[in-house]
Coordinates of N, CA and C in Angstrom, one line a residue:
G17 N -8.1 11.5 10.6 CA -7.4 10.2 10.9 C -8.2 9.0 11.1
V18 N -7.6 7.9 11.1 CA -8.3 6.7 11.3 C -8.2 6.2 12.7
S19 N -9.4 6.0 13.3 CA -9.3 5.6 14.7 C -9.0 4.1 14.8
M20 N -8.2 3.8 15.7 CA -7.6 2.4 15.8 C -8.7 1.5 16.3
G21 N -9.7 2.0 17.0 CA -10.8 1.1 17.6 C -11.6 0.5 16.5
F22 N -11.5 1.1 15.3 CA -12.1 0.7 14.1 C -11.6 -0.7 13.7
Y23 N -10.4 -0.9 14.0 CA -9.7 -2.2 13.6 C -9.7 -3.2 14.9
R24 N -10.5 -4.2 14.8 CA -10.4 -5.2 15.8 C -9.4 -6.2 15.4
T25 N -8.5 -6.6 16.2 CA -7.5 -7.6 15.9 C -8.2 -8.9 15.7
P26 N -7.9 -9.7 14.7 CA -8.5 -11.0 14.5 C -8.3 -11.8 15.7
S27 N -9.3 -12.7 16.1 CA -9.2 -13.5 17.3 C -8.1 -14.6 17.0
E28 N -7.6 -15.1 18.1 CA -6.4 -16.0 17.9 C -6.8 -17.3 17.3
N29 N -8.1 -17.6 17.3 CA -8.5 -18.9 16.7 C -8.8 -18.8 15.3
S30 N -8.7 -17.5 14.7 CA -8.9 -17.3 13.3 C -7.6 -17.7 12.5
K31 N -7.8 -18.2 11.4 CA -6.6 -18.6 10.5 C -5.9 -17.4 10.1
Y32 N -6.5 -16.2 10.1 CA -5.8 -15.0 9.7 C -5.3 -14.1 10.9
Y33 N -5.2 -14.9 12.0 CA -4.7 -14.2 13.3 C -3.3 -13.5 13.1
L34 N -3.2 -12.3 13.5 CA -2.0 -11.6 13.6 C -1.8 -11.0 15.0
P35 N -0.5 -11.1 15.5 CA -0.4 -10.3 16.8 C -0.7 -8.9 16.5
K36 N -1.2 -8.2 17.5 CA -1.6 -6.8 17.4 C -0.6 -5.9 16.7
E37 N 0.7 -6.0 17.0 CA 1.7 -5.1 16.4 C 1.8 -5.4 14.9
E38 N 1.8 -6.6 14.5 CA 1.9 -7.0 13.1 C 0.7 -6.4 12.3
Y39 N -0.4 -6.6 13.1 CA -1.7 -6.2 12.4 C -1.6 -4.6 12.2
L40 N -1.3 -3.9 13.2 CA -1.2 -2.4 13.1 C -0.2 -2.0 12.0
T41 N 1.0 -2.8 12.0 CA 2.0 -2.4 11.0 C 1.5 -2.6 9.6
A42 N 0.7 -3.6 9.4 CA 0.1 -3.9 8.0 C -0.9 -2.8 7.7
I43 N -1.7 -2.4 8.7 CA -2.7 -1.2 8.5 C -1.9 0.0 8.0
H44 N -0.9 0.4 8.7 CA -0.2 1.6 8.4 C 0.6 1.6 7.1
Y45 N 1.0 0.3 6.9 CA 1.8 0.1 5.6 C 0.8 0.4 4.5
A46 N -0.3 -0.2 4.5 CA -1.4 -0.1 3.4 C -1.8 1.3 3.2
L47 N -1.9 2.1 4.3 CA -2.4 3.5 4.3 C -1.3 4.4 3.7
R48 N -0.1 3.9 3.5 CA 1.0 4.8 2.9 C 0.9 4.6 1.4
Y49 N 0.1 3.7 0.8 CA -0.1 3.5 -0.6 C -0.2 4.7 -1.4
P50 N -1.2 5.7 -1.1 CA -1.3 6.9 -1.9 C 0.0 7.7 -1.9
Y51 N 0.7 7.8 -0.8 CA 1.9 8.6 -0.7 C 3.0 8.0 -1.4
L52 N 3.1 6.7 -1.4 CA 4.1 5.9 -2.2 C 3.9 6.2 -3.7
V53 N 2.7 6.1 -4.2 CA 2.4 6.3 -5.6 C 2.7 7.8 -5.9
A54 N 2.4 8.7 -5.1 CA 2.7 10.1 -5.4 C 4.2 10.3 -5.4
E55 N 4.9 9.7 -4.5 CA 6.3 9.7 -4.4 C 7.0 9.2 -5.7
L56 N 6.5 8.1 -6.1 CA 7.0 7.5 -7.4 C 6.8 8.4 -8.5
N57 N 5.7 9.0 -8.6 CA 5.4 10.0 -9.8 C 6.3 11.2 -9.7
T58 N 6.6 11.6 -8.5 CA 7.5 12.8 -8.4 C 8.8 12.4 -8.8
I59 N 9.4 11.2 -8.4 CA 10.7 10.8 -8.9 C 10.6 10.6 -10.4
A60 N 9.6 10.0 -10.9 CA 9.6 9.8 -12.4 C 9.7 11.1 -13.2
N61 N 8.9 12.1 -12.6 CA 8.9 13.4 -13.2 C 10.3 14.1 -13.2
A62 N 10.9 14.0 -11.9 CA 12.2 14.5 -11.7 C 13.2 13.9 -12.7
D63 N 13.1 12.6 -12.9 CA 14.0 11.9 -13.8 C 14.0 12.5 -15.2
T64 N 12.8 12.7 -15.7 CA 12.7 13.2 -17.1 C 13.1 14.6 -17.2
A65 N 13.0 15.3 -16.1 CA 13.4 16.7 -16.1 C 14.9 16.8 -16.1
Q66 N 15.6 15.9 -15.6 CA 17.1 15.9 -15.5 C 17.8 15.6 -16.8
A67 N 17.5 16.3 -17.7 CA 18.3 16.2 -19.0 C 19.6 16.5 -18.8
I68 N 20.6 15.9 -19.5 CA 22.0 16.3 -19.5 C 22.2 17.6 -20.1
R69 N 22.9 18.5 -19.3 CA 23.2 19.8 -19.8 C 24.7 19.8 -20.3
Y70 N 24.9 20.1 -21.5 CA 26.2 20.1 -22.1 C 26.9 21.4 -22.0
D71 N 26.2 22.5 -21.5 CA 26.8 23.8 -21.4 C 27.5 23.9 -20.0
K72 N 27.3 22.9 -19.1 CA 27.9 22.9 -17.8 C 29.2 21.9 -17.8
P73 N 30.3 22.5 -17.2 CA 31.4 21.6 -17.3 C 31.1 20.3 -16.4
S74 N 31.6 19.2 -16.8 CA 31.3 17.9 -16.2 C 32.1 17.8 -14.9
V75 N 31.6 17.6 -13.8 CA 32.4 17.5 -12.6 C 32.4 16.0 -12.1
K76 N 33.7 15.5 -12.1 CA 33.8 14.1 -11.6 C 33.7 14.2 -10.1
S77 N 32.7 13.6 -9.5 CA 32.6 13.6 -8.0 C 33.4 12.5 -7.4
S78 N 34.2 12.8 -6.5 CA 35.2 11.9 -6.0 C 34.5 11.1 -4.8
G79 N 33.4 11.7 -4.4 CA 32.7 11.0 -3.2 C 31.9 9.8 -3.7
G80 N 31.9 9.5 -4.9 CA 31.2 8.3 -5.4 C 29.7 8.5 -5.2
Y81 N 29.2 9.7 -5.0 CA 27.7 9.8 -4.8 C 27.1 10.0 -6.2
D82 N 26.3 9.2 -6.6 CA 25.6 9.4 -8.0 C 24.2 9.6 -7.8
P83 N 23.7 10.8 -8.0 CA 22.3 11.1 -7.7 C 21.4 10.2 -8.6
T84 N 21.8 9.9 -9.7 CA 20.9 9.0 -10.6 C 20.8 7.6 -10.0
S85 N 21.9 7.0 -9.5 CA 21.8 5.7 -9.0 C 21.1 5.7 -7.6
S86 N 21.2 6.8 -6.9 CA 20.5 6.7 -5.5 C 19.0 7.0 -5.9
T87 N 18.6 7.7 -6.9 CA 17.3 7.9 -7.3 C 16.7 6.6 -7.7
A88 N 17.5 5.8 -8.5 CA 17.1 4.5 -9.0 C 16.8 3.6 -7.8
I89 N 17.6 3.6 -6.8 CA 17.5 2.7 -5.6 C 16.2 3.1 -5.0
K90 N 16.0 4.4 -4.7 CA 14.9 4.9 -4.0 C 13.6 4.5 -4.8
R91 N 13.6 4.6 -6.1 CA 12.5 4.3 -6.9 C 12.1 2.8 -6.8
D92 N 13.2 2.0 -6.9 CA 13.0 0.5 -6.7 C 12.4 0.2 -5.4
E93 N 12.8 0.8 -4.3 CA 12.3 0.5 -3.0 C 10.8 0.8 -2.9
I94 N 10.4 2.0 -3.5 CA 9.1 2.5 -3.5 C 8.3 1.5 -4.4
E95 N 8.7 1.1 -5.5 CA 8.0 0.2 -6.4 C 7.7 -1.2 -5.7
Q96 N 8.8 -1.6 -5.0 CA 8.6 -2.9 -4.3 C 7.5 -2.9 -3.2
K97 N 7.5 -1.7 -2.5 CA 6.3 -1.5 -1.4 C 5.0 -1.5 -2.1
I98 N 4.9 -0.8 -3.3 CA 3.6 -0.7 -4.0 C 3.2 -2.1 -4.5
R99 N 4.2 -2.8 -5.0 CA 3.9 -4.1 -5.5 C 3.5 -5.0 -4.4
K100 N 3.9 -5.0 -3.2 CA 3.5 -5.9 -2.1 C 2.0 -5.5 -1.8
I101 N 1.7 -4.3 -1.7 CA 0.3 -3.9 -1.4 C -0.6 -4.3 -2.5
E102 N -0.2 -4.2 -3.8 CA -1.0 -4.6 -4.9 C -1.2 -6.0 -5.0
K103 N -0.1 -6.8 -4.6 CA -0.2 -8.3 -4.7 C -1.1 -8.8 -3.6
A104 N -1.1 -8.2 -2.5 CA -1.9 -8.6 -1.3 C -3.4 -8.2 -1.7
L105 N -3.6 -7.1 -2.4 CA -4.9 -6.8 -2.8 C -5.5 -7.7 -3.8
E106 N -4.6 -8.3 -4.8 CA -5.0 -9.2 -5.8 C -5.4 -10.5 -5.1
M107 N -4.5 -11.0 -4.2 CA -4.8 -12.2 -3.6 C -5.9 -12.4 -2.7
A108 N -6.3 -11.2 -2.1 CA -7.4 -11.2 -1.1 C -8.8 -11.0 -1.7
T109 N -8.8 -10.8 -3.1 CA -10.0 -10.5 -3.8 C -10.1 -11.4 -5.0
T110 N -11.4 -11.5 -5.5 CA -11.6 -12.4 -6.6 C -11.7 -11.6 -8.0
D111 N -12.0 -10.3 -8.0 CA -12.1 -9.6 -9.3 C -11.7 -8.2 -9.0
E112 N -11.6 -7.4 -10.1 CA -11.3 -6.0 -10.2 C -12.1 -5.1 -9.3
I113 N -13.4 -5.4 -9.2 CA -14.3 -4.6 -8.5 C -14.1 -4.7 -7.0
E114 N -14.0 -5.9 -6.5 CA -13.7 -6.1 -5.1 C -12.3 -5.4 -4.8
K115 N -11.4 -5.7 -5.7 CA -10.0 -5.0 -5.5 C -10.2 -3.5 -5.4
K116 N -11.0 -2.9 -6.2 CA -11.2 -1.4 -6.2 C -11.7 -1.0 -4.8
Y117 N -12.7 -1.6 -4.3 CA -13.3 -1.2 -3.0 C -12.4 -1.6 -1.9
L118 N -11.7 -2.7 -1.9 CA -10.8 -3.0 -0.8 C -9.6 -2.0 -0.8
L119 N -9.2 -1.6 -1.9 CA -8.1 -0.5 -2.1 C -8.6 0.8 -1.4
M120 N -9.8 1.1 -1.7 CA -10.4 2.4 -1.1 C -10.4 2.3 0.4
G121 N -10.7 1.1 0.9 CA -10.8 0.8 2.3 C -9.4 0.8 3.0
V122 N -8.5 -0.1 2.5 CA -7.2 -0.3 3.2 C -6.3 0.7 2.9
C123 N -6.3 1.4 1.7 CA -5.3 2.3 1.3 C -5.7 3.7 1.5
H124 N -7.0 4.0 1.5 CA -7.4 5.3 1.6 C -8.3 5.6 2.7
G125 N -8.4 4.6 3.7 CA -9.1 4.7 5.0 C -10.6 4.8 4.9
A126 N -11.2 4.4 3.8 CA -12.7 4.5 3.7 C -13.3 3.5 4.6
N127 N -14.4 3.7 5.3 CA -15.0 2.7 6.1 C -16.1 2.0 5.4
F128 N -16.7 1.0 6.0 CA -17.6 0.2 5.1 C -18.8 1.0 4.7
W129 N -19.3 2.0 5.6 CA -20.5 2.7 5.3 C -20.1 3.7 4.1
Q130 N -18.9 4.1 4.0 CA -18.5 4.9 2.8 C -18.4 4.1 1.6
L131 N -17.9 2.9 1.8 CA -17.8 1.9 0.6 C -19.2 1.5 0.2
D132 N -20.1 1.3 1.0 CA -21.5 1.0 0.8 C -22.1 2.0 0.0
R133 N -21.9 3.2 0.3 CA -22.5 4.4 -0.4 C -21.9 4.5 -1.8
A134 N -20.7 4.1 -1.9 CA -19.9 4.2 -3.2 C -20.4 3.0 -4.1
G135 N -21.1 2.1 -3.5 CA -21.6 1.0 -4.4 C -20.9 -0.3 -4.3
I136 N -20.2 -0.6 -3.1 CA -19.5 -1.9 -3.0 C -20.7 -3.1 -3.2
P137 N -20.3 -4.1 -4.0 CA -21.3 -5.1 -4.3 C -21.3 -6.2 -3.3
C138 N -20.6 -6.1 -2.2 CA -20.8 -7.2 -1.2 C -21.1 -6.7 0.2
G139 N -21.5 -7.6 1.0 CA -21.9 -7.2 2.3 C -20.7 -7.0 3.3
K140 N -21.0 -6.6 4.5 CA -20.1 -6.2 5.5 C -19.2 -7.4 5.8
A141 N -19.8 -8.5 6.1 CA -19.2 -9.7 6.5 C -18.1 -10.1 5.6
K142 N -18.5 -10.2 4.2 CA -17.5 -10.5 3.2 C -16.4 -9.6 3.1
Y143 N -16.8 -8.2 3.2 CA -15.8 -7.2 3.1 C -14.8 -7.3 4.2
Y144 N -15.2 -7.6 5.4 CA -14.3 -7.6 6.5 C -13.4 -8.8 6.5
K145 N -14.0 -10.0 5.8 CA -13.1 -11.1 5.6 C -12.0 -10.8 4.7
M146 N -12.4 -10.1 3.5 CA -11.4 -9.8 2.5 C -10.3 -8.9 3.1
R147 N -10.7 -8.0 4.0 CA -9.9 -7.0 4.6 C -8.8 -7.7 5.5
R148 N -9.4 -8.8 6.3 CA -8.6 -9.6 7.2 C -7.5 -10.4 6.5
V149 N -7.9 -11.0 5.4 CA -7.1 -11.7 4.5 C -6.0 -10.9 4.0
F150 N -6.4 -9.6 3.5 CA -5.5 -8.7 2.9 C -4.3 -8.3 3.9
Y151 N -4.7 -8.0 5.2 CA -3.7 -7.5 6.2 C -2.9 -8.8 6.5
Y152 N -3.5 -10.0 6.6 CA -2.7 -11.1 6.9 C -1.6 -11.4 5.9
L153 N -2.0 -11.3 4.6 CA -1.1 -11.5 3.6 C 0.0 -10.5 3.5
L154 N -0.4 -9.3 3.6 CA 0.5 -8.1 3.6 C 1.5 -8.2 4.7
S155 N 1.1 -8.6 5.8 CA 2.0 -8.7 6.9 C 3.1 -9.8 6.8
K156 N 2.8 -10.8 6.0 CA 3.7 -11.8 5.7 C 4.8 -11.4 4.6
M157 N 4.4 -10.4 3.9 CA 5.3 -9.9 2.8 C 6.2 -8.8 3.3
I158 N 5.8 -8.1 4.4 CA 6.6 -6.8 4.7 C 7.6 -7.1 6.0

């Protein structure tokens, strides 16, 4: 798990200041990214597997529950969450390389030491600033 002591709330005089609750909400939201992507893939695979079977009598459901439309709604909700995280990643970074490392940090819980060993091209101060900007932007979208 990720220890919360690892995340210092930005100070109130920072332009990226967030109240602690909003900050923690953004942290947890971003950490759901891998699960959201996996869930989206599961739905996409289930969709293609649900071919129409003509050997089964068609049943008109009176309850108005349509599994395909509820799947579409769920897929849309997941896609919107993924898009918010990806948009914040894009806005907080200047190129694909920064984005890749920031994603490893905020969405996969890697700490700076791990990112450094993986080859992050910037120092700790710049990384922490990108991360702060990311959480700030994400919290304004969610």
